Amino acid sequence: MSIEQKVKNTLKKIKLNKKEKIIVALSGGKDSTTTAYLLKKLGYNIEGFHINLRIGKYSEDCLEAVKKLCEDLNIKLHLYDMKQEMGSGMCYLRTSIQSSSGRGKLKNCAICGVIKKWILNREVRKLKADKIATGHNLDDEAQTFLMNIFKGSPKLSANSGPITLNIPDKKFVPRIKPLFYIAENDIREYSKKKKLPVVYDSCPCALDSYRIQVRKFLNTLSKKDKERIVNNFEKWIVRLDKKDDQMIYCQLCGEPSRNKICKRCELMKIT
Ligand code: SF4
Ligand SMILES: [Zn+2]
C-alpha cells in the first residue's frame, strides 16, 4: 500500500475533520515536512509552527527549509525563537540544566523534548488550533515503546497512538501522528522523490546513546517486525486501566501536568 493511502487510512481511523485547524510542528526534517505535505495534499486545514532552537548552522538550515516548505504549500508559518522568547538558545539552556547538581546525567534529547513539548502546547493553544500534528513515525514509536518496556515503565506509553489518548482538557491540545504506521526509510524515500525541502543532516545535539542503541537493535529487524511491535502495543494500551489518569495544572506555570510541578518547571527551577 502507498504511503498516501496508509496516511489516508490513519486519518480516517482517528476521524480527523477537514474543518479542524491543525498546526503542524515543523522541525525542517523529513518526517514533519512529509506530514505537512501529505496533510495539505489530502485537503486538510493546516498551518506550520517552527521552534528555532538556535543550534548554530543546523538551526539556520532548518529555518530556511521550513520557510521554503510553507511558501511552496502556501500555508501560514508561526515562528518561535528560543533566544527571543526564553532569553537563550537550547544549547545554553540545556548545559545550565545539566550542570545543576544531580542533573548531569540527563540526556540532551530528554531535556530538549520536554521544553519543546511545553512550548508547543502553550503556543498552539494561543493560536486556537484544534490539533497539533507531529512527524513521529513507525520507527520512533517502536523505539519509544521498547525503551519504556526496558526501563520498566510501559505505562509511560499509555497515552500514545496516532492520536493522544489523554483525558480531554481545555488546556491540552490533542496531538496526532499521521505517519504513525509509516517506516522511516519509506518517508526518506518519499521526501526525496517529491523533492521536499528537507534538512537530512542529524541534529548535532542528538546524543541520546540509549535511544541510538535501541534504534540499532530495531534496525536489525524487518519492517514487518516493527509493524508488529506497534500493532501489539496498540492492542495492549486499550486494555490498560486508566482510572488513575488525571490532568492537573502545574503550580508554577499553569500548564497541564500529571504532577503538581510540570516536567519543564522541574528542569527550569534548578537552573
Ligand atoms: S535531536 Fe534531540 S536535541 Fe536535537 S532537536 Fe531533536 S530532541 Fe532536540
Ligand atoms: Zn510548569
mmCIF file with all atom_site columns, N, CA and C and ligand atoms in Angstrom, residues 53 55 108-109 112-113 116 203 205-206, ligand 1:
data_model
loop_
_atom_site.group_PDB
_atom_site.id
_atom_site.type_symbol
_atom_site.label_atom_id
_atom_site.label_alt_id
_atom_site.label_comp_id
_atom_site.label_asym_id
_atom_site.label_entity_id
_atom_site.label_seq_id
_atom_site.pdbx_PDB_ins_code
_atom_site.Cartn_x
_atom_site.Cartn_y
_atom_site.Cartn_z
_atom_site.occupancy
_atom_site.B_iso_or_equiv
_atom_site.pdbx_formal_charge
_atom_site.auth_seq_id
_atom_site.auth_comp_id
_atom_site.auth_asym_id
_atom_site.auth_atom_id
_atom_site.pdbx_PDB_model_num
ATOM   1  N  N   . LEU A 1 53  ? 15.573 26.590 17.606 1.00 0.00 ? 53  LEU A N   1
ATOM   2  C  CA  . LEU A 1 53  ? 16.287 26.193 18.831 1.00 0.00 ? 53  LEU A CA  1
ATOM   3  C  C   . LEU A 1 53  ? 17.620 26.923 18.981 1.00 0.00 ? 53  LEU A C   1
ATOM   4  N  N   . ILE A 1 55  ? 20.472 26.227 17.446 1.00 0.00 ? 55  ILE A N   1
ATOM   5  C  CA  . ILE A 1 55  ? 21.624 25.309 17.498 1.00 0.00 ? 55  ILE A CA  1
ATOM   6  C  C   . ILE A 1 55  ? 22.486 25.602 16.263 1.00 0.00 ? 55  ILE A C   1
ATOM   7  N  N   . ASN A 1 108 ? 20.544 15.059 26.374 1.00 0.00 ? 108 ASN A N   1
ATOM   8  C  CA  . ASN A 1 108 ? 20.198 16.262 25.600 1.00 0.00 ? 108 ASN A CA  1
ATOM   9  C  C   . ASN A 1 108 ? 18.754 16.208 25.093 1.00 0.00 ? 108 ASN A C   1
ATOM   10 N  N   . CYS A 1 109 ? 18.420 15.086 24.461 1.00 0.00 ? 109 CYS A N   1
ATOM   11 C  CA  . CYS A 1 109 ? 17.093 14.994 23.830 1.00 0.00 ? 109 CYS A CA  1
ATOM   12 C  C   . CYS A 1 109 ? 15.972 14.955 24.872 1.00 0.00 ? 109 CYS A C   1
ATOM   13 N  N   . CYS A 1 112 ? 15.556 18.670 25.816 1.00 0.00 ? 112 CYS A N   1
ATOM   14 C  CA  . CYS A 1 112 ? 15.030 19.397 24.648 1.00 0.00 ? 112 CYS A CA  1
ATOM   15 C  C   . CYS A 1 112 ? 13.574 18.990 24.381 1.00 0.00 ? 112 CYS A C   1
ATOM   16 N  N   . GLY A 1 113 ? 13.305 17.686 24.474 1.00 0.00 ? 113 GLY A N   1
ATOM   17 C  CA  . GLY A 1 113 ? 11.958 17.183 24.188 1.00 0.00 ? 113 GLY A CA  1
ATOM   18 C  C   . GLY A 1 113 ? 10.920 17.752 25.150 1.00 0.00 ? 113 GLY A C   1
ATOM   19 N  N   . LYS A 1 116 ? 10.439 21.535 24.323 1.00 0.00 ? 116 LYS A N   1
ATOM   20 C  CA  . LYS A 1 116 ? 9.721  21.748 23.062 1.00 0.00 ? 116 LYS A CA  1
ATOM   21 C  C   . LYS A 1 116 ? 8.227  21.417 23.208 1.00 0.00 ? 116 LYS A C   1
ATOM   22 N  N   . CYS A 1 203 ? 20.616 16.209 13.871 1.00 0.00 ? 203 CYS A N   1
ATOM   23 C  CA  . CYS A 1 203 ? 20.830 17.307 14.829 1.00 0.00 ? 203 CYS A CA  1
ATOM   24 C  C   . CYS A 1 203 ? 22.173 17.052 15.547 1.00 0.00 ? 203 CYS A C   1
ATOM   25 N  N   . CYS A 1 205 ? 23.084 17.792 18.348 1.00 0.00 ? 205 CYS A N   1
ATOM   26 C  CA  . CYS A 1 205 ? 22.929 17.544 19.799 1.00 0.00 ? 205 CYS A CA  1
ATOM   27 C  C   . CYS A 1 205 ? 22.279 16.200 20.093 1.00 0.00 ? 205 CYS A C   1
ATOM   28 N  N   . ALA A 1 206 ? 21.961 15.413 19.043 1.00 0.00 ? 206 ALA A N   1
ATOM   29 C  CA  . ALA A 1 206 ? 21.270 14.140 19.264 1.00 0.00 ? 206 ALA A CA  1
ATOM   30 C  C   . ALA A 1 206 ? 22.245 13.102 19.808 1.00 0.00 ? 206 ALA A C   1
HETATM 31 S  S1  . SF4 B 2 .   ? 17.599 15.580 18.172 1.00 0.00 ? 1   SF4 B S1  1
HETATM 32 FE FE1 . SF4 B 2 .   ? 17.394 15.879 20.388 1.00 0.00 ? 1   SF4 B FE1 1
HETATM 33 S  S2  . SF4 B 2 .   ? 18.493 17.779 20.819 1.00 0.00 ? 1   SF4 B S2  1
HETATM 34 FE FE2 . SF4 B 2 .   ? 18.170 17.737 18.596 1.00 0.00 ? 1   SF4 B FE2 1
HETATM 35 S  S3  . SF4 B 2 .   ? 16.262 18.874 18.299 1.00 0.00 ? 1   SF4 B S3  1
HETATM 36 FE FE3 . SF4 B 2 .   ? 15.688 16.713 18.491 1.00 0.00 ? 1   SF4 B FE3 1
HETATM 37 S  S4  . SF4 B 2 .   ? 15.225 16.433 20.686 1.00 0.00 ? 1   SF4 B S4  1
HETATM 38 FE FE4 . SF4 B 2 .   ? 16.364 18.368 20.469 1.00 0.00 ? 1   SF4 B FE4 1
#
